Short mmCIF file of C-alpha atoms and ligand atoms in Angstrom, two decimals:
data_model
loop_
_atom_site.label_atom_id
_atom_site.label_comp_id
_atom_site.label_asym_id
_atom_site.label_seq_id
_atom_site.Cartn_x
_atom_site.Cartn_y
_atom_site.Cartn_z
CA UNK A 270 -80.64 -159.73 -30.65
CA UNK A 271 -77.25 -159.16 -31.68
CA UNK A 272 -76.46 -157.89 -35.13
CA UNK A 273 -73.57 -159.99 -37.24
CA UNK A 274 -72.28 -158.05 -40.35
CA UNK A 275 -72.56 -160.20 -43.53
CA UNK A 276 -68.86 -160.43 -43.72
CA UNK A 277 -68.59 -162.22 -40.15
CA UNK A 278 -71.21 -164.26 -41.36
CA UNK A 279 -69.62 -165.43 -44.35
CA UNK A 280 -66.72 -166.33 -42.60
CA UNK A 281 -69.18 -168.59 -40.15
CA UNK A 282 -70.82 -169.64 -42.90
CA UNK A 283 -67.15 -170.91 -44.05
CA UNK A 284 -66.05 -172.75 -40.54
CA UNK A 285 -69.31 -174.64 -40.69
CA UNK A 286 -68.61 -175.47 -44.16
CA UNK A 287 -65.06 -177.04 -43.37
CA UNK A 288 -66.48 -178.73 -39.88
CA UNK A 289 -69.07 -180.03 -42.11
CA UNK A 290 -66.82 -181.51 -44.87
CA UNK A 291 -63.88 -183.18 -42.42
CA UNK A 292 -65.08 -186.08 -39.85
CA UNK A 293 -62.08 -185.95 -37.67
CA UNK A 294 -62.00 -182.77 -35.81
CA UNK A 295 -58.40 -181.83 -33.61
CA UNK A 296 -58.61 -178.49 -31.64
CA UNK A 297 -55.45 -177.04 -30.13
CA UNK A 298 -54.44 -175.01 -27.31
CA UNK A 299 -51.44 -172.69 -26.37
CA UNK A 300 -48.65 -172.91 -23.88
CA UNK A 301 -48.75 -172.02 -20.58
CA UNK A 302 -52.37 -173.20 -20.55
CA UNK A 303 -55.17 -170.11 -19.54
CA UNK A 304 -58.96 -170.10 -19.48
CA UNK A 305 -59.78 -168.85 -22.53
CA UNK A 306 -57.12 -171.28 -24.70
CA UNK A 307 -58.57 -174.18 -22.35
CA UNK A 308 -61.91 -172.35 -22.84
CA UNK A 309 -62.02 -171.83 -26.19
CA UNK A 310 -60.90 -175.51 -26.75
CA UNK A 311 -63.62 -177.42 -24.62
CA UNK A 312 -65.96 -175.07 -25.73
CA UNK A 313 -65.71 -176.02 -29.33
CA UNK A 314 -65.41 -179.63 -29.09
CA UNK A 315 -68.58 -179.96 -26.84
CA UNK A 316 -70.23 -177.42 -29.18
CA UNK A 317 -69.21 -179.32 -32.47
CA UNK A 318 -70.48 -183.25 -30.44
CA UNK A 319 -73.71 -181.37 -29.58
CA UNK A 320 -74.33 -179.85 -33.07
CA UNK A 321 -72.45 -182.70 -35.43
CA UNK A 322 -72.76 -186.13 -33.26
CA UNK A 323 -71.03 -188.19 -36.32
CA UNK A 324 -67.74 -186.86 -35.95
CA UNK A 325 -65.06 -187.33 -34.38
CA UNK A 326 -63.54 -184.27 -32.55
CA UNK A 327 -60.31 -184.70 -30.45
CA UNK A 328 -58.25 -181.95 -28.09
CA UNK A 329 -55.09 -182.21 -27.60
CA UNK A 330 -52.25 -181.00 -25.36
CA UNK A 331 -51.55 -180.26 -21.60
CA UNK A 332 -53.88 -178.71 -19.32
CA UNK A 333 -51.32 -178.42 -16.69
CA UNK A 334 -53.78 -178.50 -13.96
CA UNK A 335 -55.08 -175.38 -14.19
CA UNK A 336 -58.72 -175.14 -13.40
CA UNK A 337 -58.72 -178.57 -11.51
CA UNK A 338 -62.47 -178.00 -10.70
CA UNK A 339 -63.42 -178.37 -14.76
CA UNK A 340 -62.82 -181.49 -16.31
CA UNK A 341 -60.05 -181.30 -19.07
CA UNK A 342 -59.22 -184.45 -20.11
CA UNK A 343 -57.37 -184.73 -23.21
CA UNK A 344 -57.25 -187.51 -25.93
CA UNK A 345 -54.07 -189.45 -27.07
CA UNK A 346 -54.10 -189.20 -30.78
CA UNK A 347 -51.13 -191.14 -32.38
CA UNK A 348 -48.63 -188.65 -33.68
CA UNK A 349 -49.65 -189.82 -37.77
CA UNK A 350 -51.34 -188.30 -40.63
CA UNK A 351 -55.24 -188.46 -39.57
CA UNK A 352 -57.59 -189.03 -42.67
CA UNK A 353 -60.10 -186.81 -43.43
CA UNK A 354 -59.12 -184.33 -40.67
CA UNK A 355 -59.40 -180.38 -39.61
CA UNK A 356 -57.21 -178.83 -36.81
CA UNK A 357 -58.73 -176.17 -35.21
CA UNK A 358 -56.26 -173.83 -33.71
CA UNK A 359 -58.12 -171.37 -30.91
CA UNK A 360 -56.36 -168.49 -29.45
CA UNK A 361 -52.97 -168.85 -30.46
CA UNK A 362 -51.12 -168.36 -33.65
CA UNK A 363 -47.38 -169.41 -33.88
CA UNK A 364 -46.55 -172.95 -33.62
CA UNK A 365 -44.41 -172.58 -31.38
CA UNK A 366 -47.18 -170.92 -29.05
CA UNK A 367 -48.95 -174.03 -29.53
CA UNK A 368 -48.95 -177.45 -27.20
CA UNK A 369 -48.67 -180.38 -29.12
CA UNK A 370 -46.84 -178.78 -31.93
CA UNK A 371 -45.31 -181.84 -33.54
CA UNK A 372 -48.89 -182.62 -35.22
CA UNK A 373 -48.85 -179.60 -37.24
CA UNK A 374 -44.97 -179.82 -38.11
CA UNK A 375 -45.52 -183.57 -39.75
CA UNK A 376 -48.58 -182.13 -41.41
CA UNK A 377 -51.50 -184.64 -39.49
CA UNK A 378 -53.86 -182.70 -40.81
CA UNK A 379 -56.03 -182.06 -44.41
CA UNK A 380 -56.83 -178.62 -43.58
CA UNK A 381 -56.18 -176.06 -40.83
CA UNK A 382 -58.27 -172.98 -39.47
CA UNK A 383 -57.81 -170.39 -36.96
CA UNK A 384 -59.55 -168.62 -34.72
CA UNK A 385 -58.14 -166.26 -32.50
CA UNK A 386 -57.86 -162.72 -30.86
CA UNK A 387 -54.11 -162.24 -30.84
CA UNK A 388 -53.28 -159.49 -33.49
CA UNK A 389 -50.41 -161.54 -34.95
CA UNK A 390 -49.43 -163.31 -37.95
CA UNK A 391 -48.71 -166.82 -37.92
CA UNK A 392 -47.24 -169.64 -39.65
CA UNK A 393 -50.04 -172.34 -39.61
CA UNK A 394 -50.17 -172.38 -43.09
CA UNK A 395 -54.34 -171.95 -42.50
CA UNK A 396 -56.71 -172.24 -44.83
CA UNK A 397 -59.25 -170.19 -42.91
CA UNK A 398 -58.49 -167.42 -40.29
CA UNK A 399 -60.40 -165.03 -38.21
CA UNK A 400 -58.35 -163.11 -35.94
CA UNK A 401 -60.67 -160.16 -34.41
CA UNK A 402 -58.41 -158.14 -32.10
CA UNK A 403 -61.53 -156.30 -30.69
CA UNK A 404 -62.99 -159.38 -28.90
CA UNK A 405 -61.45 -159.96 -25.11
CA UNK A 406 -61.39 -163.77 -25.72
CA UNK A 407 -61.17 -166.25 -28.41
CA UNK A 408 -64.04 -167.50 -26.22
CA UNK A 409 -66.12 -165.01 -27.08
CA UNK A 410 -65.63 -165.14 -30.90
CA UNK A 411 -66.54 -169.21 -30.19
CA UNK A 412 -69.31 -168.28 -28.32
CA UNK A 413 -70.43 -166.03 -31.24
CA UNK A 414 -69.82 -168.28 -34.18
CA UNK A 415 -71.92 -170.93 -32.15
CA UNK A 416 -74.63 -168.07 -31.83
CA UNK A 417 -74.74 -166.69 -35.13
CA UNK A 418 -74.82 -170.15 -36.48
CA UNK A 419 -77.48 -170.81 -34.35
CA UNK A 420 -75.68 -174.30 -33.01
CA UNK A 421 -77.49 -175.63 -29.80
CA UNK A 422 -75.27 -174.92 -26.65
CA UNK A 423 -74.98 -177.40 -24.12
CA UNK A 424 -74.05 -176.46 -20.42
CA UNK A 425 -70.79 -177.63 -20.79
CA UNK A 426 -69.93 -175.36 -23.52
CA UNK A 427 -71.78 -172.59 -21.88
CA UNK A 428 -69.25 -173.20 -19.03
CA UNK A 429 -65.99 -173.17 -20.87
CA UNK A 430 -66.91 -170.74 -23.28
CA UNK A 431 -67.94 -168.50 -19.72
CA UNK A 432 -64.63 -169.66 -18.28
CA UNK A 433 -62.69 -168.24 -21.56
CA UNK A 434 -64.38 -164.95 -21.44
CA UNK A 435 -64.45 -164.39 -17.73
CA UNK A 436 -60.59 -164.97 -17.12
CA UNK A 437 -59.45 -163.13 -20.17
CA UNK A 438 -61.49 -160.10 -20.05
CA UNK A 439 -60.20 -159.66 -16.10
CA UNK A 440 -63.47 -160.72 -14.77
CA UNK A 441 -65.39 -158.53 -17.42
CA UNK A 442 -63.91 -155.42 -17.15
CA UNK A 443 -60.96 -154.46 -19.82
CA UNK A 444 -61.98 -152.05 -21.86
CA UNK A 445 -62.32 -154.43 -25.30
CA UNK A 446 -65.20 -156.05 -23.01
CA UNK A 447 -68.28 -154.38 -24.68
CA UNK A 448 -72.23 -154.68 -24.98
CA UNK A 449 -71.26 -157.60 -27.11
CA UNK A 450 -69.12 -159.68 -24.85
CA UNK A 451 -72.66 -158.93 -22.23
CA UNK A 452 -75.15 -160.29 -24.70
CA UNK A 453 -72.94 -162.88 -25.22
CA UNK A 454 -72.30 -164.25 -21.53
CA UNK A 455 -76.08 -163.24 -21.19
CA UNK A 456 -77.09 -166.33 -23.96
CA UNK A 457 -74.01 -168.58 -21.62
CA UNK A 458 -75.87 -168.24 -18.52
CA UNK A 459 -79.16 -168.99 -20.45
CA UNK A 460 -77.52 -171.97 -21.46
CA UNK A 461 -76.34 -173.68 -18.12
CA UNK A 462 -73.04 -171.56 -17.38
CA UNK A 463 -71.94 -172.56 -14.41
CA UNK A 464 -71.17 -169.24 -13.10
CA UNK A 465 -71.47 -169.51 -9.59
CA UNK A 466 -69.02 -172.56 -9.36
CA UNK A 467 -66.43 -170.08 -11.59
CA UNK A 468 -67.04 -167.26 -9.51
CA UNK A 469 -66.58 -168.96 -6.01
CA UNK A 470 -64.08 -170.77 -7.23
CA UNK A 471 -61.93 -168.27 -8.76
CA UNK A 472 -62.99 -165.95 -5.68
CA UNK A 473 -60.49 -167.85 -3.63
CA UNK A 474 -57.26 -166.89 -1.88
CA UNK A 475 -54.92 -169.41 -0.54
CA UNK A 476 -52.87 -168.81 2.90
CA UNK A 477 -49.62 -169.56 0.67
CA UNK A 478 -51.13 -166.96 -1.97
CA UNK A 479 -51.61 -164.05 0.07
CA UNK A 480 -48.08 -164.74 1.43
CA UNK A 481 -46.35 -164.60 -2.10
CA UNK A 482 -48.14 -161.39 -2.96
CA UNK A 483 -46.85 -159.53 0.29
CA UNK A 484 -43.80 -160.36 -0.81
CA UNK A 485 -43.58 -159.22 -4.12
CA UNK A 486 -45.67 -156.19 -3.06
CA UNK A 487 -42.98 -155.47 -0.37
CA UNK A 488 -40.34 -155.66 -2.81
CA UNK A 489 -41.65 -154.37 -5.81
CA UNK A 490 -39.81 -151.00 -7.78
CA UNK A 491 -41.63 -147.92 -8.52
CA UNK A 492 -39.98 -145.17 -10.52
CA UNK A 493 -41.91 -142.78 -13.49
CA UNK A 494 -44.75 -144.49 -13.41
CA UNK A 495 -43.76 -148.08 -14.30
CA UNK A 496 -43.53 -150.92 -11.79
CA UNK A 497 -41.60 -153.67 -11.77
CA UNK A 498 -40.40 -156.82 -9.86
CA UNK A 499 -38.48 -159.64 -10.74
CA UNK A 500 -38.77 -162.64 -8.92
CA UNK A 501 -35.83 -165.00 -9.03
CA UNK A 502 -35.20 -168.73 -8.72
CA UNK A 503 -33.72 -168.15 -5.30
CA UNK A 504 -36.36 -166.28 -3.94
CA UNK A 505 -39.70 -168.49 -5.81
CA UNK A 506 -37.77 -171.48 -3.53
CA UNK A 507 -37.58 -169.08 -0.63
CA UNK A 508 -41.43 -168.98 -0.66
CA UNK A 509 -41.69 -172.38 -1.53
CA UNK A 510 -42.56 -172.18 -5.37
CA UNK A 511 -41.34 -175.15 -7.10
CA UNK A 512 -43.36 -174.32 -10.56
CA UNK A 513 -42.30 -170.60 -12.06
CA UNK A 514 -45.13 -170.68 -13.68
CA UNK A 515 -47.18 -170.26 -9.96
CA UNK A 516 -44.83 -166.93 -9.55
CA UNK A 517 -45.71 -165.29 -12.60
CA UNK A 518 -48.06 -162.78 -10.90
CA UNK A 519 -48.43 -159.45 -12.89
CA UNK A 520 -51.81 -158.65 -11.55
CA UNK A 521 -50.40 -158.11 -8.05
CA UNK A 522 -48.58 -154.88 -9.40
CA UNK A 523 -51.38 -153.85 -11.24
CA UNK A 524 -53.22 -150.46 -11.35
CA UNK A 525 -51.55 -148.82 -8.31
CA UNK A 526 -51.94 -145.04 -7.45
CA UNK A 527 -51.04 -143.33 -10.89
CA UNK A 528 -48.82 -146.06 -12.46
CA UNK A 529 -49.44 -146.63 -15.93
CA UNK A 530 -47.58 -149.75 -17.05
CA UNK A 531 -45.77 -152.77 -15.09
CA UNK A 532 -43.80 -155.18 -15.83
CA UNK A 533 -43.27 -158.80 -13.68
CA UNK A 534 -40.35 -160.95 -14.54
CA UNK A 535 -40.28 -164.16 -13.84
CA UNK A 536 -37.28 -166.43 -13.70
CA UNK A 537 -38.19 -169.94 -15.27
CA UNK A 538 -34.71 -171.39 -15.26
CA UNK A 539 -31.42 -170.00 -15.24
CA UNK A 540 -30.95 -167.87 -18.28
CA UNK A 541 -34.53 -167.92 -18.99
CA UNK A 542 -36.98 -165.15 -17.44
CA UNK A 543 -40.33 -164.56 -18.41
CA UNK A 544 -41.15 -161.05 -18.67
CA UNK A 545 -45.37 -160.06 -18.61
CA UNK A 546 -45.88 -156.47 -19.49
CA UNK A 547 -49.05 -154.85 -19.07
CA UNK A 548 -51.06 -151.32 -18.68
CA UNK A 549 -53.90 -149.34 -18.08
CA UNK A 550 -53.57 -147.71 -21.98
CA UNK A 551 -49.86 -147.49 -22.68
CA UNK A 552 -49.05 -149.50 -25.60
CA UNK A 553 -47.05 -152.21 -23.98
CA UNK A 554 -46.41 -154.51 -27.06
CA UNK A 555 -44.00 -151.86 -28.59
CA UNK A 556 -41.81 -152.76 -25.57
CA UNK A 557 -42.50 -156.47 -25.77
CA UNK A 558 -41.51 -157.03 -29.45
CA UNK A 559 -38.29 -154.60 -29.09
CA UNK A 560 -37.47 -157.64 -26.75
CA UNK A 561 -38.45 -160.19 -29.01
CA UNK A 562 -41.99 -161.06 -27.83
CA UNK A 563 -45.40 -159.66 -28.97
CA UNK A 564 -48.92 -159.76 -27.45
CA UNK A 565 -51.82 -157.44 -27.13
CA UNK A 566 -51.97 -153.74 -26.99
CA UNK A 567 -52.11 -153.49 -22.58
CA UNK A 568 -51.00 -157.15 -22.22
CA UNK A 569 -47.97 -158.71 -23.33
CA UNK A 570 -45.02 -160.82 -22.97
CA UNK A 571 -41.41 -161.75 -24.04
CA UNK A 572 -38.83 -163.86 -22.99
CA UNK A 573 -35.02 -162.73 -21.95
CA UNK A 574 -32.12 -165.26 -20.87
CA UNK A 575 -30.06 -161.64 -19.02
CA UNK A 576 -31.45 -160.44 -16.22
CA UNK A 577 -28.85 -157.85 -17.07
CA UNK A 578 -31.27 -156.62 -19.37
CA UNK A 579 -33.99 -155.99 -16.76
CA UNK A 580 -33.06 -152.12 -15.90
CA UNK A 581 -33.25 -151.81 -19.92
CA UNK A 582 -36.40 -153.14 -20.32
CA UNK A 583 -38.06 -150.83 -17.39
CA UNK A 584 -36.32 -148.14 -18.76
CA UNK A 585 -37.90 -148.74 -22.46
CA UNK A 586 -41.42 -149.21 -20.64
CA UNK A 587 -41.27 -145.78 -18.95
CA UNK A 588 -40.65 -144.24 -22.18
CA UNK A 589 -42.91 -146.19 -23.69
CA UNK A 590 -45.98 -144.83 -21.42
CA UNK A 591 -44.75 -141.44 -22.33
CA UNK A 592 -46.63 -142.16 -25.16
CA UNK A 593 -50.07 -143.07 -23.52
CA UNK A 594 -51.91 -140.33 -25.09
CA UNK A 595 -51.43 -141.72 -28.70
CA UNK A 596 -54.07 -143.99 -27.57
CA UNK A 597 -56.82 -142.11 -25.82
MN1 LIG B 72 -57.04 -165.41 -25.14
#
């Protein structure tokens, strides 16, 4: 059994209250699609069909193609004020974070809740929020919500709730994954995960892959303990990239000998590069908001149009991890 405090209950108590009282049910998900916005989203519509068949519950946005193997299919909802409605806003907080934006900015919607992991503000104007930085996935505060509530769980939640956990807690094994996020995925595989199909899928490496991460692993920097490489527009079409959002790649610098942060930049368009901190315990987000972004404590990111401003940026990140044992 898993114990849920009365507080977290109250606020479950409070999402079923407003799922309960709205019949047309729109759930969001962020930019630059992942598995646990994608996840989270999926998750919570099949969960809400299964457990309340009389409404109406809608997702919206772009999956991009990511996870072609799982069905994400989103509905066309007219861009007008929806009677009687709830938007449901899962791992994400800003609008402009958010896909599909334009709903929230005409105000579609009677009410609006959020559920998320992020540790940010936002400015959804929500009636409800629970952001719990703790959990490794908004998936897994779904997947809780639906347990404490005791909702039935289909397989196909199981699988995109699995699929949210899974890719955002690196394959179960950051350090905010816990006993919790096991019994968790233990009740998902109960419940008709597909976990194998995840796993083998996600297990494989493509020719072209394995190619692109040479390269970047040939021509990475390392200096104090920070690495870094920034992958241009010239180079992505070198390789054959015609999508900057395939080069974005900062788990191929990850975790090597004693490094403690790195940083991958990745140029979108010219003037705009994408820059993806993360670490093994140095507080990484200091560096991303002092460049205008934000994130998580070992995972974060930030846009810069300079790549000028690249040397600066490594330079803030190895003091930065100078800093590491603040957080031990
Ligand atoms: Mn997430």
């Amino acid at each position: 059994m898993l114990k849920i405090s009365d507080e977290k209950m109250e606020i479950f108590y409070q999402i079923r209250s407003k799922i309960i009282k709205h019949k047309n049910i729109v759930i969001f998900h962020h930019i630059r699609p992942d598995g646990d916005c994608l996840g989270s989203q999926f998750g919570m519509k099949n969960l809400i069909e299964v457990n309340y068949p009389e409404k109406n519950v809608y997702v919206v946005g772009d999956p991009k193609d990511v996870y072609p193997y799982l069905n994400f299919k989103m509905d066309d909802l007219p861009y007008e004020k929806l009677e009687d409605s709830l938007a449901i806003i899962v791992d994400a907080n800003y609008k402009e974070r958010l896909e599909c934006r334009k709903y929230l900015d005409d105000n579609c919607f009677d009410e609006v809740i959020r559920i998320d992991h992020h540790p940010n503000d936002d400015d959804l104007n929500a009636s409800l929020r629970w952001v719990e930085p703790e959990a490794p996935a908004a998936a897994q505060q779904v997947t809780e919500l639906a347990y404490g509530l005791g909702w039935k769980l289909n397989s196909a939640a199981a699988t995109y709730l699995y699929l949210g956990i899974y890719t955002d807690s690196v394959r179960l094994t950051t350090n905010t994954t816990t006993y919790k996020t096991m019994f968790l995925v233990s009740w998902l595989w109960e419940n008709g995960a597909q976990k194998d199909l995840l796993h083998g899928e996600m297990a494989k490496r493509s020719l072209e892959d394995i190619k692109i991460n040479n390269y970047i692993q040939q021509n990475m920097q390392i200096k104090n303990g920070v690495v870094s490489f920034f992958f241009s527009l010239e180079d992505q079409a070198k390789l054959g990239i015609d999508d900057p959002l395939k080069a974005n790649r900062p788990f191929v610098l990850s975790s090597i000998d004693d490094n403690k942060a790195w940083v991958f930049f990745t140029e979108e368009k010219p003037g705009q590069i994408r820059c993806e901190f993360r670490s093994n315990g140095a507080c990484v987000r200091n560096v991303a908001v002092k460049w205008g972004g934000g994130g998580h404590h070992r995972a974060s990111g930030a846009q810069i149009s300079d790549p000028k401003n690249i040397p600066l940026i490594v330079r803030d990140l190895e003091e930065e991890i100078k800093n590491i044992a603040e957080y031990k």
